[in-house]
């Protein structure tokens, strides 16, 4: 079962400090054969929602049974539980604070375990770095073949903490949604499913409206098929409607930030 | 053939998003035994020339048969081909946009394959993220032992896209060249081969001329043998003439940027 | 002896350039079975003291016999020796410039080897990048099972270069120390051992004094048990007294920088 050996790590730690290195040391101390992958560490501090989105758009590209070790954890050491979530195809380990909302919804919950068995913790477990002291070692034991129920106590499926999702509006005259992710290129990913654009013809012109401003963008299949610097709307690689600028930053050009509500109309 | 298992990744994605993590997931889904190495991800967006240089100064330190998965790809989804380039000792996979100019020249081209066999793609392949949907899976299949010609169609060797190289001038009175890379320390790497300095004595004083400014630097073998803050000229670890400041940034001190043309004269 | 295969890398190179990728290429060329882990690469350039602290707070979480390959090396190519330090449980390879001061003190020195055997270098070894040409290949040979004394010449234990440590003051009325590390969250780690807080009650109020300013902080066990934005003092995950702000940056709030001397008094 080689896939169970893969542990993918998502955090808001950045790579500046030694925190991620230390978590890997803990994992390799328990299972030197674990295959560790950095999923992303540049999530803005404490941004659970953004972490949840990055997890959603990534997890299904990993082999089944991959263990996702996720630490965006403003409540570390307080009442929030550490959990192991088993979905139909994957394992997720981290704080029960909403980070797993989207993957649970999409892949289906099979089992949730509260991580309270100190036998599987780094001792003494700190109250400030559960990534190192609880989530990393539990991930490693799981990768060794321990069963989820050996690692803690089964909890009710409806105890999974979920973050609220602002539903996009798909009207036949317009689309409404929210910028949920601005990537490092400045591409602005919305929460509107890509299918909402399927009935429009290539090169259709749209208005993007935000507050009292409006911008023209052209429906494109790729970044590069637009003019350099041209504004486009497309189905991005995450599977959602995306506002972009060929070889430029749509976030800068249009002043779009995460959380901004936009409306998209045929021009 | 363990070396064929090594896949080294070079991109301009930065590590902020989950794009590189996702590519690794795709690779491990196909070949869980692949050994994945991050070569560099901080190449400035769309800077093919700089990516080509980073590849040149790195590839030969990897084991023979290493697969280099390279994605600096402003034209993703447009007419530019995705290719697999086999050189004498290595494999390079990525867009045919000039990224492989220098390594092809130095290591010698053996074979070029157009990547058009959808059997080896992530399906449905997006038009915006070939790194994930084409280049990562093809790299993984190659690492499993597939032959290049199984992965696509052979193309003519002269179809390799090349970027133009501004030739340095090595005159016995002066050297002329271009800053092709400023590293994170602020060291300024030129395109003048290190051998151009071999006839000069240690501690020789040079002028570095740029537009109407001139700076004094001293020929040194190491950074540390200069005074702290002293300007030096040396053969850098990339093998090229480099302008540096001991424990400081030559880029900041002298206002040097990539692309700047400089002339170097004995003082 | 699988643990001997683990090589953890600490540098001040950042991940922007290809330097770390190249070092990994060198290691895999010699030992394709090496397990390479990034410990941290965001140490500020040339900051040996901070690198030494990051090493101290990380090494013991790695499996015994892990090889730490450490390159913060302002004196590269000058008189400073490259060394292999064997402590009771680990191996450390890098420049003899103080980087190993704290780990040597805590884990105990067993043997020190001067790295002068060119047989184990990348040839020709540059004078500017010993990380690639000396420390990486020697780490790889060590991971293959070579004995330390085969890799160079034994040197006297008292030749280990040490950096000076400003001792913290633990008085029963106050504590005095220095900010030795500000992490990416803005948490300010002091050099005062966590045990200094053990006699105080939870929620005790302290003054943090620096120059002519004073700030109120509350003793807490976790970040999250404070109000959002509240200043706290706690035993951080590094094991030292730490000044923090729940979901905020103590460094910004209080203007604390590394090197700042502070005094802590019961309020």
PDB file of C-alpha atoms in Angstrom, chain A:
ATOM      1  CA  UNK A   1       0.000   0.000   0.000  1.00  0.00           C
ATOM      2  CA  UNK A   2       2.537   2.539  -1.117  1.00  0.00           C
ATOM      3  CA  UNK A   3       0.060   5.400  -1.523  1.00  0.00           C
ATOM      4  CA  UNK A   4      -0.695   5.379   2.175  1.00  0.00           C
ATOM      5  CA  UNK A   5       2.946   6.433   2.566  1.00  0.00           C
ATOM      6  CA  UNK A   6       2.337   9.829   0.954  1.00  0.00           C
ATOM      7  CA  UNK A   7       1.854  12.764   3.341  1.00  0.00           C
ATOM      8  CA  UNK A   8       1.039  16.123   1.719  1.00  0.00           C
ATOM      9  CA  UNK A   9       1.450  19.193   3.939  1.00  0.00           C
ATOM     10  CA  UNK A  10      -0.583  22.405   3.747  1.00  0.00           C
ATOM     11  CA  UNK A  11       0.113  25.238   6.205  1.00  0.00           C
ATOM     12  CA  UNK A  12       0.148  28.998   6.641  1.00  0.00           C
ATOM     13  CA  UNK A  13       3.671  28.814   8.112  1.00  0.00           C
ATOM     14  CA  UNK A  14       5.575  30.094   5.050  1.00  0.00           C
ATOM     15  CA  UNK A  15       8.945  28.473   4.425  1.00  0.00           C
ATOM     16  CA  UNK A  16      10.923  31.168   6.266  1.00  0.00           C
ATOM     17  CA  UNK A  17      11.089  29.471   9.656  1.00  0.00           C
ATOM     18  CA  UNK A  18      12.044  25.905  10.540  1.00  0.00           C
ATOM     19  CA  UNK A  19       8.494  24.825  11.458  1.00  0.00           C
ATOM     20  CA  UNK A  20       7.855  22.729   8.367  1.00  0.00           C
ATOM     21  CA  UNK A  21      11.323  21.212   8.493  1.00  0.00           C
ATOM     22  CA  UNK A  22      10.701  20.192  12.084  1.00  0.00           C
ATOM     23  CA  UNK A  23       7.349  18.573  11.226  1.00  0.00           C
ATOM     24  CA  UNK A  24       9.126  16.536   8.550  1.00  0.00           C
ATOM     25  CA  UNK A  25      11.747  15.497  11.098  1.00  0.00           C
ATOM     26  CA  UNK A  26       8.972  14.235  13.385  1.00  0.00           C
ATOM     27  CA  UNK A  27       7.350  12.285  10.544  1.00  0.00           C
ATOM     28  CA  UNK A  28      10.621  10.676   9.435  1.00  0.00           C
ATOM     29  CA  UNK A  29      11.469   9.758  13.038  1.00  0.00           C
ATOM     30  CA  UNK A  30       8.325   7.627  13.105  1.00  0.00           C
ATOM     31  CA  UNK A  31       8.222   6.467   9.481  1.00  0.00           C
ATOM     32  CA  UNK A  32      11.481   7.001   7.568  1.00  0.00           C
ATOM     33  CA  UNK A  33       9.777   5.591   4.474  1.00  0.00           C
ATOM     34  CA  UNK A  34       7.062   8.262   4.392  1.00  0.00           C
ATOM     35  CA  UNK A  35       6.958  10.247   1.145  1.00  0.00           C
ATOM     36  CA  UNK A  36       6.467  13.876   2.134  1.00  0.00           C
ATOM     37  CA  UNK A  37       5.155  16.478  -0.319  1.00  0.00           C
ATOM     38  CA  UNK A  38       4.718  20.212   0.253  1.00  0.00           C
ATOM     39  CA  UNK A  39       1.247  21.088  -0.975  1.00  0.00           C
ATOM     40  CA  UNK A  40       1.432  24.812  -0.160  1.00  0.00           C
ATOM     41  CA  UNK A  41       2.718  26.921   2.701  1.00  0.00           C
ATOM     42  CA  UNK A  42       1.956  30.412   1.462  1.00  0.00           C
ATOM     43  CA  UNK A  43      -1.663  30.558   2.616  1.00  0.00           C
ATOM     44  CA  UNK A  44      -2.105  33.935   4.329  1.00  0.00           C
ATOM     45  CA  UNK A  45      -1.860  33.549   8.097  1.00  0.00           C
ATOM     46  CA  UNK A  46      -5.044  32.265   9.746  1.00  0.00           C
ATOM     47  CA  UNK A  47      -6.987  32.252   6.465  1.00  0.00           C
ATOM     48  CA  UNK A  48      -8.946  29.040   6.908  1.00  0.00           C
ATOM     49  CA  UNK A  49     -11.230  29.786   3.969  1.00  0.00           C
ATOM     50  CA  UNK A  50      -8.355  30.145   1.532  1.00  0.00           C
ATOM     51  CA  UNK A  51      -6.683  27.037   2.880  1.00  0.00           C
ATOM     52  CA  UNK A  52      -9.940  25.141   2.416  1.00  0.00           C
ATOM     53  CA  UNK A  53     -10.086  26.280  -1.211  1.00  0.00           C
ATOM     54  CA  UNK A  54      -6.456  25.329  -1.928  1.00  0.00           C
ATOM     55  CA  UNK A  55      -7.145  21.899  -0.477  1.00  0.00           C
ATOM     56  CA  UNK A  56     -10.300  21.501  -2.589  1.00  0.00           C
ATOM     57  CA  UNK A  57      -8.586  22.371  -5.845  1.00  0.00           C
ATOM     58  CA  UNK A  58      -5.618  20.078  -5.147  1.00  0.00           C
ATOM     59  CA  UNK A  59      -6.557  16.905  -3.268  1.00  0.00           C
ATOM     60  CA  UNK A  60      -8.013  14.903  -6.132  1.00  0.00           C
ATOM     61  CA  UNK A  61      -4.766  15.080  -8.094  1.00  0.00           C
ATOM     62  CA  UNK A  62      -3.039  13.009  -5.423  1.00  0.00           C
ATOM     63  CA  UNK A  63      -3.072   9.201  -5.250  1.00  0.00           C
ATOM     64  CA  UNK A  64      -5.938   7.671  -3.321  1.00  0.00           C
ATOM     65  CA  UNK A  65      -5.151   7.210   0.371  1.00  0.00           C
ATOM     66  CA  UNK A  66      -2.846  10.220   0.454  1.00  0.00           C
ATOM     67  CA  UNK A  67      -2.734  11.730   3.942  1.00  0.00           C
ATOM     68  CA  UNK A  68      -3.206  15.514   3.994  1.00  0.00           C
ATOM     69  CA  UNK A  69      -1.587  17.129   7.019  1.00  0.00           C
ATOM     70  CA  UNK A  70      -3.120  20.605   7.275  1.00  0.00           C
ATOM     71  CA  UNK A  71      -2.239  23.289   9.778  1.00  0.00           C
ATOM     72  CA  UNK A  72      -3.992  26.624   9.569  1.00  0.00           C
ATOM     73  CA  UNK A  73      -4.806  26.811  13.185  1.00  0.00           C
ATOM     74  CA  UNK A  74      -5.494  30.141  14.893  1.00  0.00           C
ATOM     75  CA  UNK A  75      -7.163  28.269  17.759  1.00  0.00           C
ATOM     76  CA  UNK A  76      -4.232  25.969  18.544  1.00  0.00           C
ATOM     77  CA  UNK A  77      -4.289  24.865  22.170  1.00  0.00           C
ATOM     78  CA  UNK A  78      -7.851  26.045  22.804  1.00  0.00           C
ATOM     79  CA  UNK A  79     -11.086  24.041  22.752  1.00  0.00           C
ATOM     80  CA  UNK A  80     -11.078  23.234  19.057  1.00  0.00           C
ATOM     81  CA  UNK A  81     -10.446  19.544  18.459  1.00  0.00           C
ATOM     82  CA  UNK A  82      -7.691  18.009  16.407  1.00  0.00           C
ATOM     83  CA  UNK A  83      -9.231  15.498  14.040  1.00  0.00           C
ATOM     84  CA  UNK A  84      -8.553  12.831  11.461  1.00  0.00           C
ATOM     85  CA  UNK A  85     -11.175  12.941   8.721  1.00  0.00           C
ATOM     86  CA  UNK A  86     -11.491   9.899   6.483  1.00  0.00           C
ATOM     87  CA  UNK A  87     -13.304  10.681   3.259  1.00  0.00           C
ATOM     88  CA  UNK A  88     -14.157   8.169   0.591  1.00  0.00           C
ATOM     89  CA  UNK A  89     -10.685   8.296  -0.942  1.00  0.00           C
ATOM     90  CA  UNK A  90      -8.371  10.292   1.317  1.00  0.00           C
ATOM     91  CA  UNK A  91      -7.299  11.131   4.865  1.00  0.00           C
ATOM     92  CA  UNK A  92      -7.190  14.659   6.308  1.00  0.00           C
ATOM     93  CA  UNK A  93      -5.510  15.516   9.609  1.00  0.00           C
ATOM     94  CA  UNK A  94      -5.662  18.917  11.301  1.00  0.00           C
ATOM     95  CA  UNK A  95      -7.791  21.231  13.416  1.00  0.00           C
ATOM     96  CA  UNK A  96     -11.587  20.946  13.308  1.00  0.00           C
ATOM     97  CA  UNK A  97     -12.078  24.569  12.313  1.00  0.00           C
ATOM     98  CA  UNK A  98     -13.645  24.460   8.862  1.00  0.00           C
ATOM     99  CA  UNK A  99     -10.499  23.703   6.867  1.00  0.00           C
ATOM    100  CA  UNK A 100     -12.039  20.455   5.608  1.00  0.00           C
ATOM    101  CA  UNK A 101     -15.474  21.872   4.701  1.00  0.00           C
ATOM    102  CA  UNK A 102     -15.116  21.638   0.930  1.00  0.00           C
ATOM    103  CA  UNK A 103     -13.261  18.339   0.632  1.00  0.00           C
ATOM    104  CA  UNK A 104     -15.719  16.674   3.016  1.00  0.00           C
ATOM    105  CA  UNK A 105     -18.601  17.953   0.921  1.00  0.00           C
ATOM    106  CA  UNK A 106     -17.067  16.810  -2.357  1.00  0.00           C
ATOM    107  CA  UNK A 107     -15.437  13.502  -1.447  1.00  0.00           C
ATOM    108  CA  UNK A 108     -17.911  12.386   1.234  1.00  0.00           C
ATOM    109  CA  UNK A 109     -17.226  11.763   4.922  1.00  0.00           C
ATOM    110  CA  UNK A 110     -16.616   8.186   6.039  1.00  0.00           C
ATOM    111  CA  UNK A 111     -15.296   8.625   9.568  1.00  0.00           C
ATOM    112  CA  UNK A 112     -14.049  11.323  11.951  1.00  0.00           C
ATOM    113  CA  UNK A 113     -11.632  10.643  14.787  1.00  0.00           C
ATOM    114  CA  UNK A 114     -10.818  13.013  17.668  1.00  0.00           C
ATOM    115  CA  UNK A 115      -7.079  13.019  18.216  1.00  0.00           C
ATOM    116  CA  UNK A 116      -6.816  12.549  21.940  1.00  0.00           C
ATOM    117  CA  UNK A 117      -4.593   9.521  22.329  1.00  0.00           C
ATOM    118  CA  UNK A 118      -1.367  10.945  23.751  1.00  0.00           C
ATOM    119  CA  UNK A 119       0.417   7.699  22.945  1.00  0.00           C
ATOM    120  CA  UNK A 120       0.707   9.034  19.404  1.00  0.00           C
ATOM    121  CA  UNK A 121       1.866  12.563  20.323  1.00  0.00           C
ATOM    122  CA  UNK A 122       5.334  14.055  20.619  1.00  0.00           C
ATOM    123  CA  UNK A 123       5.812  14.334  24.367  1.00  0.00           C
ATOM    124  CA  UNK A 124       5.493  16.671  26.113  1.00  0.00           C
ATOM    125  CA  UNK A 125       2.987  18.044  23.583  1.00  0.00           C
ATOM    126  CA  UNK A 126       3.156  21.834  23.473  1.00  0.00           C
ATOM    127  CA  UNK A 127       0.014  23.934  23.498  1.00  0.00           C
ATOM    128  CA  UNK A 128       1.236  26.158  20.692  1.00  0.00           C
ATOM    129  CA  UNK A 129       2.481  23.825  17.960  1.00  0.00           C
ATOM    130  CA  UNK A 130       0.107  20.930  17.412  1.00  0.00           C
ATOM    131  CA  UNK A 131       1.407  20.681  13.851  1.00  0.00           C
ATOM    132  CA  UNK A 132       4.626  19.300  15.269  1.00  0.00           C
ATOM    133  CA  UNK A 133       3.359  17.565  18.383  1.00  0.00           C
ATOM    134  CA  UNK A 134       0.028  16.042  17.312  1.00  0.00           C
ATOM    135  CA  UNK A 135      -0.774  16.286  13.597  1.00  0.00           C
ATOM    136  CA  UNK A 136       2.666  15.304  12.261  1.00  0.00           C
ATOM    137  CA  UNK A 137       3.129  12.218  14.452  1.00  0.00           C
ATOM    138  CA  UNK A 138      -0.469  11.043  13.958  1.00  0.00           C
ATOM    139  CA  UNK A 139      -0.002  11.392  10.181  1.00  0.00           C
ATOM    140  CA  UNK A 140       3.163   9.327  10.432  1.00  0.00           C
ATOM    141  CA  UNK A 141       1.503   6.565  12.460  1.00  0.00           C
ATOM    142  CA  UNK A 142      -1.376   6.491   9.985  1.00  0.00           C
ATOM    143  CA  UNK A 143       1.167   6.150   7.169  1.00  0.00           C
ATOM    144  CA  UNK A 144       2.658   3.166   8.986  1.00  0.00           C
ATOM    145  CA  UNK A 145      -0.683   1.377   8.723  1.00  0.00           C
ATOM    146  CA  UNK A 146      -2.382   2.163  12.036  1.00  0.00           C
ATOM    147  CA  UNK A 147      -6.162   2.255  11.703  1.00  0.00           C
ATOM    148  CA  UNK A 148      -7.875   5.620  12.223  1.00  0.00           C
ATOM    149  CA  UNK A 149      -9.844   4.287  15.197  1.00  0.00           C
ATOM    150  CA  UNK A 150      -6.602   3.261  16.891  1.00  0.00           C
ATOM    151  CA  UNK A 151      -5.422   6.873  16.800  1.00  0.00           C
ATOM    152  CA  UNK A 152      -8.307   8.423  18.735  1.00  0.00           C
ATOM    153  CA  UNK A 153     -11.988   8.290  19.481  1.00  0.00           C
ATOM    154  CA  UNK A 154     -14.719   8.142  16.827  1.00  0.00           C
ATOM    155  CA  UNK A 155     -16.867  11.272  16.767  1.00  0.00           C
ATOM    156  CA  UNK A 156     -20.229  12.015  15.192  1.00  0.00           C
ATOM    157  CA  UNK A 157     -20.089  13.015  11.535  1.00  0.00           C
ATOM    158  CA  UNK A 158     -22.158  16.122  12.173  1.00  0.00           C
ATOM    159  CA  UNK A 159     -19.537  17.469  14.557  1.00  0.00           C
ATOM    160  CA  UNK A 160     -17.363  18.440  11.602  1.00  0.00           C
ATOM    161  CA  UNK A 161     -16.940  22.202  11.756  1.00  0.00           C
ATOM    162  CA  UNK A 162     -17.928  23.850   8.471  1.00  0.00           C
ATOM    163  CA  UNK A 163     -17.375  27.341   7.175  1.00  0.00           C
ATOM    164  CA  UNK A 164     -20.223  29.105   5.491  1.00  0.00           C
ATOM    165  CA  UNK A 165     -20.179  29.305   1.747  1.00  0.00           C
ATOM    166  CA  UNK A 166     -21.690  32.272  -0.018  1.00  0.00           C
ATOM    167  CA  UNK A 167     -23.560  30.636  -2.865  1.00  0.00           C
ATOM    168  CA  UNK A 168     -22.863  32.003  -6.343  1.00  0.00           C
ATOM    169  CA  UNK A 169     -25.826  33.152  -8.417  1.00  0.00           C
ATOM    170  CA  UNK A 170     -26.138  31.695 -11.905  1.00  0.00           C
ATOM    171  CA  UNK A 171     -28.916  33.615 -13.632  1.00  0.00           C
ATOM    172  CA  UNK A 172     -29.383  33.372 -17.349  1.00  0.00           C
ATOM    173  CA  UNK A 173     -28.733  37.115 -17.663  1.00  0.00           C
ATOM    174  CA  UNK A 174     -25.847  37.428 -15.242  1.00  0.00           C
ATOM    175  CA  UNK A 175     -23.552  35.634 -12.822  1.00  0.00           C
ATOM    176  CA  UNK A 176     -22.758  36.742  -9.280  1.00  0.00           C
ATOM    177  CA  UNK A 177     -20.020  35.477  -7.064  1.00  0.00           C
ATOM    178  CA  UNK A 178     -17.032  36.239  -4.938  1.00  0.00           C
ATOM    179  CA  UNK A 179     -13.300  36.345  -5.574  1.00  0.00           C
ATOM    180  CA  UNK A 180     -12.176  33.432  -3.453  1.00  0.00           C
ATOM    181  CA  UNK A 181      -8.560  33.241  -4.493  1.00  0.00           C
ATOM    182  CA  UNK A 182      -5.979  35.524  -6.052  1.00  0.00           C
ATOM    183  CA  UNK A 183      -2.973  33.501  -7.146  1.00  0.00           C
ATOM    184  CA  UNK A 184       0.645  34.603  -7.410  1.00  0.00           C
ATOM    185  CA  UNK A 185       0.132  35.600 -11.058  1.00  0.00           C
ATOM    186  CA  UNK A 186      -2.722  37.917 -10.012  1.00  0.00           C
ATOM    187  CA  UNK A 187      -5.383  35.690 -11.590  1.00  0.00           C
ATOM    188  CA  UNK A 188      -8.685  36.129  -9.726  1.00  0.00           C
ATOM    189  CA  UNK A 189     -10.549  32.885  -9.121  1.00  0.00           C
ATOM    190  CA  UNK A 190     -14.269  33.183  -8.320  1.00  0.00           C
ATOM    191  CA  UNK A 191     -16.585  30.698  -6.652  1.00  0.00           C
ATOM    192  CA  UNK A 192     -18.686  30.462  -9.828  1.00  0.00           C
ATOM    193  CA  UNK A 193     -18.405  26.984 -11.369  1.00  0.00           C
ATOM    194  CA  UNK A 194     -16.804  26.930 -14.801  1.00  0.00           C
ATOM    195  CA  UNK A 195     -19.894  25.292 -16.302  1.00  0.00           C
ATOM    196  CA  UNK A 196     -21.682  28.644 -15.977  1.00  0.00           C
ATOM    197  CA  UNK A 197     -19.719  29.847 -19.011  1.00  0.00           C
ATOM    198  CA  UNK A 198     -20.400  26.834 -21.213  1.00  0.00           C
ATOM    199  CA  UNK A 199     -23.382  28.346 -23.026  1.00  0.00           C
ATOM    200  CA  UNK A 200     -21.457  31.442 -24.150  1.00  0.00           C
ATOM    201  CA  UNK A 201     -19.518  31.677 -27.386  1.00  0.00           C
ATOM    202  CA  UNK A 202     -15.778  32.136 -27.546  1.00  0.00           C
ATOM    203  CA  UNK A 203     -14.785  35.807 -27.726  1.00  0.00           C
ATOM    204  CA  UNK A 204     -18.066  36.947 -26.137  1.00  0.00           C
ATOM    205  CA  UNK A 205     -17.528  40.246 -24.358  1.00  0.00           C
ATOM    206  CA  UNK A 206     -18.554  40.566 -20.713  1.00  0.00           C
ATOM    207  CA  UNK A 207     -18.793  43.327 -18.150  1.00  0.00           C
ATOM    208  CA  UNK A 208     -17.313  42.615 -14.751  1.00  0.00           C
ATOM    209  CA  UNK A 209     -19.083  44.901 -12.270  1.00  0.00           C
ATOM    210  CA  UNK A 210     -17.823  45.665  -8.814  1.00  0.00           C
ATOM    211  CA  UNK A 211     -19.284  48.408  -6.715  1.00  0.00           C
ATOM    212  CA  UNK A 212     -19.522  51.368  -9.100  1.00  0.00           C
ATOM    213  CA  UNK A 213     -16.806  50.174 -11.471  1.00  0.00           C
ATOM    214  CA  UNK A 214     -17.070  48.048 -14.585  1.00  0.00           C
ATOM    215  CA  UNK A 215     -14.444  46.351 -16.699  1.00  0.00           C
ATOM    216  CA  UNK A 216     -14.566  44.723 -20.110  1.00  0.00           C
ATOM    217  CA  UNK A 217     -13.224  41.209 -20.488  1.00  0.00           C
ATOM    218  CA  UNK A 218     -13.341  38.745 -23.340  1.00  0.00           C
ATOM    219  CA  UNK A 219     -14.236  35.058 -23.033  1.00  0.00           C
ATOM    220  CA  UNK A 220     -11.119  33.047 -23.822  1.00  0.00           C
ATOM    221  CA  UNK A 221     -10.005  29.463 -23.498  1.00  0.00           C
ATOM    222  CA  UNK A 222      -6.410  30.286 -22.608  1.00  0.00           C
ATOM    223  CA  UNK A 223      -4.348  33.132 -21.227  1.00  0.00           C
ATOM    224  CA  UNK A 224      -2.081  33.243 -24.237  1.00  0.00           C
ATOM    225  CA  UNK A 225      -4.735  33.522 -26.922  1.00  0.00           C
ATOM    226  CA  UNK A 226      -5.493  37.068 -25.761  1.00  0.00           C
ATOM    227  CA  UNK A 227      -3.372  40.086 -26.555  1.00  0.00           C
ATOM    228  CA  UNK A 228      -0.599  40.740 -24.064  1.00  0.00           C
ATOM    229  CA  UNK A 229      -2.228  42.847 -21.367  1.00  0.00           C
ATOM    230  CA  UNK A 230      -5.799  42.078 -22.449  1.00  0.00           C
ATOM    231  CA  UNK A 231      -8.447  41.331 -19.828  1.00  0.00           C
ATOM    232  CA  UNK A 232     -10.091  37.928 -20.146  1.00  0.00           C
ATOM    233  CA  UNK A 233     -12.625  35.683 -18.479  1.00  0.00           C
ATOM    234  CA  UNK A 234     -12.088  31.960 -18.618  1.00  0.00           C
ATOM    235  CA  UNK A 235     -12.566  28.639 -16.881  1.00  0.00           C
ATOM    236  CA  UNK A 236      -9.367  28.394 -14.865  1.00  0.00           C
ATOM    237  CA  UNK A 237      -7.445  25.272 -13.974  1.00  0.00           C
ATOM    238  CA  UNK A 238      -9.192  25.142 -10.585  1.00  0.00           C
ATOM    239  CA  UNK A 239     -12.458  24.557 -12.459  1.00  0.00           C
ATOM    240  CA  UNK A 240     -13.984  27.933 -11.600  1.00  0.00           C
ATOM    241  CA  UNK A 241     -14.666  31.127 -13.540  1.00  0.00           C
ATOM    242  CA  UNK A 242     -11.541  33.251 -13.431  1.00  0.00           C
ATOM    243  CA  UNK A 243     -10.754  36.863 -14.323  1.00  0.00           C
ATOM    244  CA  UNK A 244      -7.252  37.251 -15.729  1.00  0.00           C
ATOM    245  CA  UNK A 245      -4.948  39.447 -17.798  1.00  0.00           C
ATOM    246  CA  UNK A 246      -2.626  37.831 -20.313  1.00  0.00           C
ATOM    247  CA  UNK A 247       0.911  38.140 -18.886  1.00  0.00           C
ATOM    248  CA  UNK A 248      -0.347  40.629 -16.327  1.00  0.00           C
ATOM    249  CA  UNK A 249      -2.111  40.798 -12.968  1.00  0.00           C
ATOM    250  CA  UNK A 250      -5.900  41.084 -13.039  1.00  0.00           C
ATOM    251  CA  UNK A 251      -5.848  41.745  -9.294  1.00  0.00           C
ATOM    252  CA  UNK A 252      -3.753  44.861  -9.824  1.00  0.00           C
ATOM    253  CA  UNK A 253      -5.419  46.024 -13.014  1.00  0.00           C
ATOM    254  CA  UNK A 254      -8.962  45.812 -11.662  1.00  0.00           C
ATOM    255  CA  UNK A 255      -8.275  46.311  -7.971  1.00  0.00           C
ATOM    256  CA  UNK A 256      -9.820  42.935  -7.174  1.00  0.00           C
ATOM    257  CA  UNK A 257      -9.174  41.378  -3.797  1.00  0.00           C
ATOM    258  CA  UNK A 258     -10.250  38.185  -2.156  1.00  0.00           C
ATOM    259  CA  UNK A 259     -13.726  38.584  -0.756  1.00  0.00           C
ATOM    260  CA  UNK A 260     -14.771  41.101  -3.410  1.00  0.00           C
ATOM    261  CA  UNK A 261     -18.288  40.409  -4.716  1.00  0.00           C
ATOM    262  CA  UNK A 262     -18.605  40.741  -8.464  1.00  0.00           C
ATOM    263  CA  UNK A 263     -21.333  40.544 -11.042  1.00  0.00           C
ATOM    264  CA  UNK A 264     -20.688  39.374 -14.586  1.00  0.00           C
ATOM    265  CA  UNK A 265     -22.974  40.400 -17.457  1.00  0.00           C
ATOM    266  CA  UNK A 266     -22.863  39.820 -21.182  1.00  0.00           C
ATOM    267  CA  UNK A 267     -21.630  43.116 -22.695  1.00  0.00           C
TER     268      UNK A 267
END
